[in-house]
Amino acid sequence: MFTIDTTALAALILLAAILYSSVGHAGASGYLAAMALVGVAPEAMKPTALALNVLVATLASIRYIRAGHFEWRTFYPFAVLSIPAAFIGGTINVPPTLYRPAVGVLLLIAAAHLVRSADRATQTETRQSRAVPVVPALATGGAIGLISGLTGTGGGIFLSPVLLFAGWAPTRRTSGISAAFILVNSLAGLAGTTLTLRTLPAALPLWAVAALAGGFVGTQLGSRWLPVPVLRYLLATVLVIAGLKLILT
């Protein structure tokens, strides 16, 4: 039987999936934030976030690619090294005393990126995108992939600002590229995690349904014009609350 906390977490996951998938993310940072607020055991947070990420990122990738918001030549340099790095990161179990503050800092960094990019989110649509330099992209992708596997995120929260600030992709194409990047990293990270994983939470099917429902709504919104700055400010607020909770408790 599902508890109040389990049902509340499903509602938070639904909301996170809507907000994140609307900008091409699968929601791992939001799921980690929600699980931190509800009090899910640290050892269950990473595999749960990755499993939900795979579901939402698959849906998001399909819908953004079909909408024409994807470019292979921008995607692959970041993905080549990120996939094995995410797998390696997934095999590493970080002790709770390190994991909680590490994820907390990650969420605060993600919030800072969201706030910093909010006012500029629509400006990149009118810019001419620049070609991605392969070597820096390989290094960046590898670093993000390792962080993704270690923390249970897909890395999109880091890749998106890089693409936008460097002028390598406009906003909507960034969403499509990030969705595919998150998918491959989450699959690799989850594969690595299963080598040391014992069990997943019994309520995962309920949370998966909530994540997919949120992803469907969010990706539908993402195919139209959105108040992206408002969404990013809301996401940043949630991440700051959860990040501070993880660091201070």
PDB file of C-alpha atoms in Angstrom:
ATOM      1  CA  MET A   1       0.000   0.000   0.000  1.00  0.00           C
ATOM      2  CA  PHE A   2       1.264   3.453  -0.865  1.00  0.00           C
ATOM      3  CA  THR A   3       1.940   5.858   1.991  1.00  0.00           C
ATOM      4  CA  ILE A   4       1.245   9.580   2.117  1.00  0.00           C
ATOM      5  CA  ASP A   5       4.921  10.277   1.447  1.00  0.00           C
ATOM      6  CA  THR A   6       4.902   7.924  -1.533  1.00  0.00           C
ATOM      7  CA  THR A   7       1.858   9.636  -3.043  1.00  0.00           C
ATOM      8  CA  ALA A   8       3.246  13.091  -2.297  1.00  0.00           C
ATOM      9  CA  LEU A   9       6.501  12.140  -3.995  1.00  0.00           C
ATOM     10  CA  ALA A  10       4.570  10.947  -7.064  1.00  0.00           C
ATOM     11  CA  ALA A  11       2.915  14.374  -7.268  1.00  0.00           C
ATOM     12  CA  LEU A  12       6.281  16.128  -6.968  1.00  0.00           C
ATOM     13  CA  ILE A  13       7.772  13.855  -9.626  1.00  0.00           C
ATOM     14  CA  LEU A  14       4.858  14.669 -11.930  1.00  0.00           C
ATOM     15  CA  LEU A  15       5.455  18.389 -11.462  1.00  0.00           C
ATOM     16  CA  ALA A  16       9.222  18.054 -11.916  1.00  0.00           C
ATOM     17  CA  ALA A  17       8.776  16.027 -15.104  1.00  0.00           C
ATOM     18  CA  ILE A  18       6.433  18.651 -16.570  1.00  0.00           C
ATOM     19  CA  LEU A  19       8.756  21.533 -15.795  1.00  0.00           C
ATOM     20  CA  TYR A  20      12.001  19.856 -16.818  1.00  0.00           C
ATOM     21  CA  SER A  21      10.816  18.104 -19.972  1.00  0.00           C
ATOM     22  CA  SER A  22       9.360  21.378 -21.243  1.00  0.00           C
ATOM     23  CA  VAL A  23      12.961  22.596 -21.671  1.00  0.00           C
ATOM     24  CA  GLY A  24      14.426  19.277 -22.849  1.00  0.00           C
ATOM     25  CA  HIS A  25      15.545  17.881 -19.496  1.00  0.00           C
ATOM     26  CA  ALA A  26      14.435  14.557 -18.025  1.00  0.00           C
ATOM     27  CA  GLY A  27      14.092  15.828 -14.461  1.00  0.00           C
ATOM     28  CA  ALA A  28      16.749  13.965 -12.458  1.00  0.00           C
ATOM     29  CA  SER A  29      17.714  17.058 -10.460  1.00  0.00           C
ATOM     30  CA  GLY A  30      14.040  17.632  -9.722  1.00  0.00           C
ATOM     31  CA  TYR A  31      13.503  13.993  -8.722  1.00  0.00           C
ATOM     32  CA  LEU A  32      16.519  14.179  -6.422  1.00  0.00           C
ATOM     33  CA  ALA A  33      15.106  17.370  -4.931  1.00  0.00           C
ATOM     34  CA  ALA A  34      11.702  15.754  -4.409  1.00  0.00           C
ATOM     35  CA  MET A  35      13.216  12.638  -2.859  1.00  0.00           C
ATOM     36  CA  ALA A  36      15.321  14.783  -0.548  1.00  0.00           C
ATOM     37  CA  LEU A  37      12.258  16.706   0.603  1.00  0.00           C
ATOM     38  CA  VAL A  38      10.298  13.504   1.288  1.00  0.00           C
ATOM     39  CA  GLY A  39      13.226  11.712   2.916  1.00  0.00           C
ATOM     40  CA  VAL A  40      14.042   8.838   0.557  1.00  0.00           C
ATOM     41  CA  ALA A  41      17.113   6.848   1.603  1.00  0.00           C
ATOM     42  CA  PRO A  42      20.277   8.185  -0.102  1.00  0.00           C
ATOM     43  CA  GLU A  43      21.235   4.772  -1.497  1.00  0.00           C
ATOM     44  CA  ALA A  44      17.909   4.583  -3.344  1.00  0.00           C
ATOM     45  CA  MET A  45      18.008   8.097  -4.761  1.00  0.00           C
ATOM     46  CA  LYS A  46      20.563   7.629  -7.545  1.00  0.00           C
ATOM     47  CA  PRO A  47      19.111   4.492  -9.197  1.00  0.00           C
ATOM     48  CA  THR A  48      15.563   5.812  -8.859  1.00  0.00           C
ATOM     49  CA  ALA A  49      16.452   9.153 -10.457  1.00  0.00           C
ATOM     50  CA  LEU A  50      18.284   7.394 -13.299  1.00  0.00           C
ATOM     51  CA  ALA A  51      15.415   4.982 -13.959  1.00  0.00           C
ATOM     52  CA  LEU A  52      12.894   7.831 -14.141  1.00  0.00           C
ATOM     53  CA  ASN A  53      15.335   9.794 -16.276  1.00  0.00           C
ATOM     54  CA  VAL A  54      15.517   7.017 -18.868  1.00  0.00           C
ATOM     55  CA  LEU A  55      11.737   6.974 -19.239  1.00  0.00           C
ATOM     56  CA  VAL A  56      11.282  10.720 -19.586  1.00  0.00           C
ATOM     57  CA  ALA A  57      14.404  11.240 -21.702  1.00  0.00           C
ATOM     58  CA  THR A  58      13.244   8.569 -24.156  1.00  0.00           C
ATOM     59  CA  LEU A  59       9.910  10.304 -24.575  1.00  0.00           C
ATOM     60  CA  ALA A  60      11.518  13.744 -24.787  1.00  0.00           C
ATOM     61  CA  SER A  61      14.117  12.618 -27.344  1.00  0.00           C
ATOM     62  CA  ILE A  62      11.481  11.141 -29.638  1.00  0.00           C
ATOM     63  CA  ARG A  63       9.258  14.197 -29.508  1.00  0.00           C
ATOM     64  CA  TYR A  64      12.002  16.803 -29.927  1.00  0.00           C
ATOM     65  CA  ILE A  65      13.659  14.873 -32.759  1.00  0.00           C
ATOM     66  CA  ARG A  66      10.337  14.521 -34.556  1.00  0.00           C
ATOM     67  CA  ALA A  67       9.799  18.260 -34.139  1.00  0.00           C
ATOM     68  CA  GLY A  68      13.138  18.910 -35.834  1.00  0.00           C
ATOM     69  CA  HIS A  69      14.920  20.222 -32.733  1.00  0.00           C
ATOM     70  CA  PHE A  70      18.021  18.006 -32.928  1.00  0.00           C
ATOM     71  CA  GLU A  71      21.398  18.098 -34.661  1.00  0.00           C
ATOM     72  CA  TRP A  72      23.653  15.046 -34.764  1.00  0.00           C
ATOM     73  CA  ARG A  73      26.899  16.922 -35.454  1.00  0.00           C
ATOM     74  CA  THR A  74      26.415  18.956 -32.269  1.00  0.00           C
ATOM     75  CA  PHE A  75      25.306  15.965 -30.189  1.00  0.00           C
ATOM     76  CA  TYR A  76      27.890  13.267 -30.877  1.00  0.00           C
ATOM     77  CA  PRO A  77      31.110  15.039 -29.744  1.00  0.00           C
ATOM     78  CA  PHE A  78      29.642  15.430 -26.263  1.00  0.00           C
ATOM     79  CA  ALA A  79      28.207  11.899 -26.153  1.00  0.00           C
ATOM     80  CA  VAL A  80      31.266   9.885 -27.227  1.00  0.00           C
ATOM     81  CA  LEU A  81      33.131  10.043 -23.905  1.00  0.00           C
ATOM     82  CA  SER A  82      30.134  10.831 -21.703  1.00  0.00           C
ATOM     83  CA  ILE A  83      28.671   7.332 -22.166  1.00  0.00           C
ATOM     84  CA  PRO A  84      31.625   5.310 -20.774  1.00  0.00           C
ATOM     85  CA  ALA A  85      32.263   7.997 -18.140  1.00  0.00           C
ATOM     86  CA  ALA A  86      28.638   7.801 -16.957  1.00  0.00           C
ATOM     87  CA  PHE A  87      28.913   4.006 -16.753  1.00  0.00           C
ATOM     88  CA  ILE A  88      32.050   4.280 -14.612  1.00  0.00           C
ATOM     89  CA  GLY A  89      30.396   6.863 -12.388  1.00  0.00           C
ATOM     90  CA  GLY A  90      27.373   4.605 -11.975  1.00  0.00           C
ATOM     91  CA  THR A  91      29.544   1.789 -10.582  1.00  0.00           C
ATOM     92  CA  ILE A  92      30.834   4.017  -7.791  1.00  0.00           C
ATOM     93  CA  ASN A  93      28.776   4.097  -4.603  1.00  0.00           C
ATOM     94  CA  VAL A  94      29.329   7.375  -2.797  1.00  0.00           C
ATOM     95  CA  PRO A  95      28.859   7.150   1.020  1.00  0.00           C
ATOM     96  CA  PRO A  96      25.731   9.006   2.286  1.00  0.00           C
ATOM     97  CA  THR A  97      27.916  11.421   4.271  1.00  0.00           C
ATOM     98  CA  LEU A  98      29.479  12.514   0.998  1.00  0.00           C
ATOM     99  CA  TYR A  99      26.539  11.887  -1.323  1.00  0.00           C
ATOM    100  CA  ARG A 100      24.051  14.201   0.406  1.00  0.00           C
ATOM    101  CA  PRO A 101      26.243  17.344   0.425  1.00  0.00           C
ATOM    102  CA  ALA A 102      27.587  16.513  -3.051  1.00  0.00           C
ATOM    103  CA  VAL A 103      24.085  16.314  -4.514  1.00  0.00           C
ATOM    104  CA  GLY A 104      23.122  19.393  -2.510  1.00  0.00           C
ATOM    105  CA  VAL A 105      25.929  21.390  -4.080  1.00  0.00           C
ATOM    106  CA  LEU A 106      24.964  19.990  -7.493  1.00  0.00           C
ATOM    107  CA  LEU A 107      21.405  21.234  -7.036  1.00  0.00           C
ATOM    108  CA  LEU A 108      22.593  24.692  -5.972  1.00  0.00           C
ATOM    109  CA  ILE A 109      24.881  24.894  -9.006  1.00  0.00           C
ATOM    110  CA  ALA A 110      21.990  23.853 -11.225  1.00  0.00           C
ATOM    111  CA  ALA A 111      19.803  26.536  -9.650  1.00  0.00           C
ATOM    112  CA  ALA A 112      22.465  29.180 -10.275  1.00  0.00           C
ATOM    113  CA  HIS A 113      22.683  28.165 -13.943  1.00  0.00           C
ATOM    114  CA  LEU A 114      18.920  28.353 -14.297  1.00  0.00           C
ATOM    115  CA  VAL A 115      18.697  31.821 -12.755  1.00  0.00           C
ATOM    116  CA  ARG A 116      21.667  33.101 -14.732  1.00  0.00           C
ATOM    117  CA  SER A 117      20.268  31.865 -18.031  1.00  0.00           C
ATOM    118  CA  ALA A 118      16.621  32.742 -17.446  1.00  0.00           C
ATOM    119  CA  ASP A 119      16.644  36.261 -18.881  1.00  0.00           C
ATOM    120  CA  ARG A 120      18.776  35.184 -21.849  1.00  0.00           C
ATOM    121  CA  ALA A 121      16.839  32.023 -22.639  1.00  0.00           C
ATOM    122  CA  THR A 122      15.033  33.360 -25.700  1.00  0.00           C
ATOM    123  CA  GLN A 123      17.855  35.527 -27.031  1.00  0.00           C
ATOM    124  CA  THR A 124      19.850  32.636 -28.484  1.00  0.00           C
ATOM    125  CA  GLU A 125      17.029  31.813 -30.909  1.00  0.00           C
ATOM    126  CA  THR A 126      18.069  34.663 -33.200  1.00  0.00           C
ATOM    127  CA  ARG A 127      21.811  33.981 -33.129  1.00  0.00           C
ATOM    128  CA  GLN A 128      23.741  32.060 -35.751  1.00  0.00           C
ATOM    129  CA  SER A 129      24.997  28.870 -34.109  1.00  0.00           C
ATOM    130  CA  ARG A 130      28.723  28.201 -34.192  1.00  0.00           C
ATOM    131  CA  ALA A 131      30.353  24.870 -35.036  1.00  0.00           C
ATOM    132  CA  VAL A 132      31.265  22.766 -32.008  1.00  0.00           C
ATOM    133  CA  PRO A 133      35.054  22.259 -31.559  1.00  0.00           C
ATOM    134  CA  VAL A 134      35.506  18.505 -31.191  1.00  0.00           C
ATOM    135  CA  VAL A 135      38.295  18.274 -28.582  1.00  0.00           C
ATOM    136  CA  PRO A 136      36.707  20.647 -26.013  1.00  0.00           C
ATOM    137  CA  ALA A 137      33.367  18.916 -26.611  1.00  0.00           C
ATOM    138  CA  LEU A 138      34.886  15.487 -25.951  1.00  0.00           C
ATOM    139  CA  ALA A 139      36.468  16.680 -22.696  1.00  0.00           C
ATOM    140  CA  THR A 140      33.321  18.468 -21.566  1.00  0.00           C
ATOM    141  CA  GLY A 141      31.141  15.474 -22.375  1.00  0.00           C
ATOM    142  CA  GLY A 142      33.416  13.106 -20.482  1.00  0.00           C
ATOM    143  CA  ALA A 143      33.424  15.303 -17.380  1.00  0.00           C
ATOM    144  CA  ILE A 144      29.652  15.735 -17.440  1.00  0.00           C
ATOM    145  CA  GLY A 145      29.166  12.001 -18.002  1.00  0.00           C
ATOM    146  CA  LEU A 146      31.234  11.106 -14.942  1.00  0.00           C
ATOM    147  CA  ILE A 147      29.299  13.564 -12.785  1.00  0.00           C
ATOM    148  CA  SER A 148      26.063  12.160 -14.186  1.00  0.00           C
ATOM    149  CA  GLY A 149      26.906   8.601 -13.214  1.00  0.00           C
ATOM    150  CA  LEU A 150      28.167   9.558  -9.769  1.00  0.00           C
ATOM    151  CA  THR A 151      25.166  11.663  -8.808  1.00  0.00           C
ATOM    152  CA  GLY A 152      22.294  10.020 -10.658  1.00  0.00           C
ATOM    153  CA  THR A 153      21.595  12.848 -13.095  1.00  0.00           C
ATOM    154  CA  GLY A 154      21.603  12.875 -16.875  1.00  0.00           C
ATOM    155  CA  GLY A 155      23.921  15.852 -17.255  1.00  0.00           C
ATOM    156  CA  GLY A 156      21.531  18.009 -19.225  1.00  0.00           C
ATOM    157  CA  ILE A 157      21.465  20.623 -16.500  1.00  0.00           C
ATOM    158  CA  PHE A 158      25.160  21.213 -17.273  1.00  0.00           C
ATOM    159  CA  LEU A 159      25.166  20.637 -21.024  1.00  0.00           C
ATOM    160  CA  SER A 160      22.331  23.078 -21.754  1.00  0.00           C
ATOM    161  CA  PRO A 161      24.111  26.143 -20.315  1.00  0.00           C
ATOM    162  CA  VAL A 162      27.291  25.162 -22.191  1.00  0.00           C
ATOM    163  CA  LEU A 163      25.456  24.974 -25.518  1.00  0.00           C
ATOM    164  CA  LEU A 164      23.571  28.199 -24.918  1.00  0.00           C
ATOM    165  CA  PHE A 165      26.413  30.315 -23.529  1.00  0.00           C
ATOM    166  CA  ALA A 166      28.899  29.135 -26.173  1.00  0.00           C
ATOM    167  CA  GLY A 167      26.403  29.829 -28.941  1.00  0.00           C
ATOM    168  CA  TRP A 168      26.578  26.251 -30.260  1.00  0.00           C
ATOM    169  CA  ALA A 169      22.803  25.773 -30.466  1.00  0.00           C
ATOM    170  CA  PRO A 170      19.631  27.859 -30.144  1.00  0.00           C
ATOM    171  CA  THR A 171      17.233  27.226 -27.263  1.00  0.00           C
ATOM    172  CA  ARG A 172      14.911  24.686 -28.858  1.00  0.00           C
ATOM    173  CA  ARG A 173      17.719  22.710 -30.494  1.00  0.00           C
ATOM    174  CA  THR A 174      19.519  22.749 -27.146  1.00  0.00           C
ATOM    175  CA  SER A 175      16.449  21.072 -25.658  1.00  0.00           C
ATOM    176  CA  GLY A 176      16.516  18.299 -28.248  1.00  0.00           C
ATOM    177  CA  ILE A 177      20.249  17.709 -27.945  1.00  0.00           C
ATOM    178  CA  SER A 178      20.063  17.725 -24.144  1.00  0.00           C
ATOM    179  CA  ALA A 179      17.223  15.208 -24.147  1.00  0.00           C
ATOM    180  CA  ALA A 180      19.232  12.734 -26.239  1.00  0.00           C
ATOM    181  CA  PHE A 181      22.387  13.384 -24.182  1.00  0.00           C
ATOM    182  CA  ILE A 182      20.465  12.737 -20.967  1.00  0.00           C
ATOM    183  CA  LEU A 183      19.071   9.500 -22.379  1.00  0.00           C
ATOM    184  CA  VAL A 184      22.441   7.951 -23.268  1.00  0.00           C
ATOM    185  CA  ASN A 185      24.034   9.093 -20.006  1.00  0.00           C
ATOM    186  CA  SER A 186      21.141   7.841 -17.894  1.00  0.00           C
ATOM    187  CA  LEU A 187      21.210   4.444 -19.617  1.00  0.00           C
ATOM    188  CA  ALA A 188      24.966   4.164 -19.067  1.00  0.00           C
ATOM    189  CA  GLY A 189      24.745   5.347 -15.467  1.00  0.00           C
ATOM    190  CA  LEU A 190      21.870   2.978 -14.699  1.00  0.00           C
ATOM    191  CA  ALA A 191      23.775   0.079 -16.282  1.00  0.00           C
ATOM    192  CA  GLY A 192      26.726   0.835 -14.023  1.00  0.00           C
ATOM    193  CA  THR A 193      24.512   1.229 -10.983  1.00  0.00           C
ATOM    194  CA  THR A 194      22.916  -2.194 -11.482  1.00  0.00           C
ATOM    195  CA  LEU A 195      26.311  -3.823 -10.880  1.00  0.00           C
ATOM    196  CA  THR A 196      26.153  -2.794  -7.223  1.00  0.00           C
ATOM    197  CA  LEU A 197      22.397  -2.237  -6.831  1.00  0.00           C
ATOM    198  CA  ARG A 198      20.476  -4.313  -4.325  1.00  0.00           C
ATOM    199  CA  THR A 199      16.832  -3.263  -4.659  1.00  0.00           C
ATOM    200  CA  LEU A 200      14.722  -0.462  -6.071  1.00  0.00           C
ATOM    201  CA  PRO A 201      11.881   1.160  -4.111  1.00  0.00           C
ATOM    202  CA  ALA A 202       8.591  -0.751  -4.282  1.00  0.00           C
ATOM    203  CA  ALA A 203       6.796   2.434  -5.282  1.00  0.00           C
ATOM    204  CA  LEU A 204       8.930   2.933  -8.410  1.00  0.00           C
ATOM    205  CA  PRO A 205       6.113   1.860 -10.815  1.00  0.00           C
ATOM    206  CA  LEU A 206       3.851   4.592  -9.419  1.00  0.00           C
ATOM    207  CA  TRP A 207       6.617   7.175  -9.714  1.00  0.00           C
ATOM    208  CA  ALA A 208       7.366   5.971 -13.257  1.00  0.00           C
ATOM    209  CA  VAL A 209       3.755   6.572 -14.301  1.00  0.00           C
ATOM    210  CA  ALA A 210       3.891  10.047 -12.759  1.00  0.00           C
ATOM    211  CA  ALA A 211       7.164  10.834 -14.544  1.00  0.00           C
ATOM    212  CA  LEU A 212       5.869   9.646 -17.921  1.00  0.00           C
ATOM    213  CA  ALA A 213       2.641  11.607 -17.535  1.00  0.00           C
ATOM    214  CA  GLY A 214       4.624  14.710 -16.637  1.00  0.00           C
ATOM    215  CA  GLY A 215       7.014  14.127 -19.516  1.00  0.00           C
ATOM    216  CA  PHE A 216       4.153  13.858 -21.965  1.00  0.00           C
ATOM    217  CA  VAL A 217       2.658  17.154 -20.809  1.00  0.00           C
ATOM    218  CA  GLY A 218       6.019  18.926 -20.586  1.00  0.00           C
ATOM    219  CA  THR A 219       7.249  17.890 -24.013  1.00  0.00           C
ATOM    220  CA  GLN A 220       3.939  18.965 -25.490  1.00  0.00           C
ATOM    221  CA  LEU A 221       4.400  22.388 -23.911  1.00  0.00           C
ATOM    222  CA  GLY A 222       8.022  22.447 -25.062  1.00  0.00           C
ATOM    223  CA  SER A 223       6.967  22.247 -28.705  1.00  0.00           C
ATOM    224  CA  ARG A 224       5.262  25.648 -28.346  1.00  0.00           C
ATOM    225  CA  TRP A 225       6.336  29.047 -27.051  1.00  0.00           C
ATOM    226  CA  LEU A 226       6.735  28.968 -23.284  1.00  0.00           C
ATOM    227  CA  PRO A 227       7.493  31.490 -20.553  1.00  0.00           C
ATOM    228  CA  VAL A 228      10.904  29.838 -20.181  1.00  0.00           C
ATOM    229  CA  PRO A 229      12.317  32.434 -17.737  1.00  0.00           C
ATOM    230  CA  VAL A 230       9.429  31.836 -15.312  1.00  0.00           C
ATOM    231  CA  LEU A 231       9.872  28.065 -15.503  1.00  0.00           C
ATOM    232  CA  ARG A 232      13.582  28.365 -14.795  1.00  0.00           C
ATOM    233  CA  TYR A 233      13.027  30.616 -11.790  1.00  0.00           C
ATOM    234  CA  LEU A 234      10.518  28.121 -10.352  1.00  0.00           C
ATOM    235  CA  LEU A 235      12.913  25.238 -10.894  1.00  0.00           C
ATOM    236  CA  ALA A 236      15.730  27.184  -9.275  1.00  0.00           C
ATOM    237  CA  THR A 237      13.588  27.770  -6.170  1.00  0.00           C
ATOM    238  CA  VAL A 238      12.875  24.063  -5.760  1.00  0.00           C
ATOM    239  CA  LEU A 239      16.520  23.158  -6.255  1.00  0.00           C
ATOM    240  CA  VAL A 240      17.745  25.704  -3.708  1.00  0.00           C
ATOM    241  CA  ILE A 241      15.325  24.411  -1.039  1.00  0.00           C
ATOM    242  CA  ALA A 242      16.257  20.777  -1.591  1.00  0.00           C
ATOM    243  CA  GLY A 243      19.964  21.518  -1.981  1.00  0.00           C
ATOM    244  CA  LEU A 244      20.123  23.360   1.316  1.00  0.00           C
ATOM    245  CA  LYS A 245      18.148  20.575   2.997  1.00  0.00           C
ATOM    246  CA  LEU A 246      20.669  17.987   1.820  1.00  0.00           C
ATOM    247  CA  ILE A 247      23.686  20.064   2.830  1.00  0.00           C
ATOM    248  CA  LEU A 248      22.405  21.114   6.265  1.00  0.00           C
ATOM    249  CA  THR A 249      20.852  17.807   7.427  1.00  0.00           C
TER     250      THR A 249
END
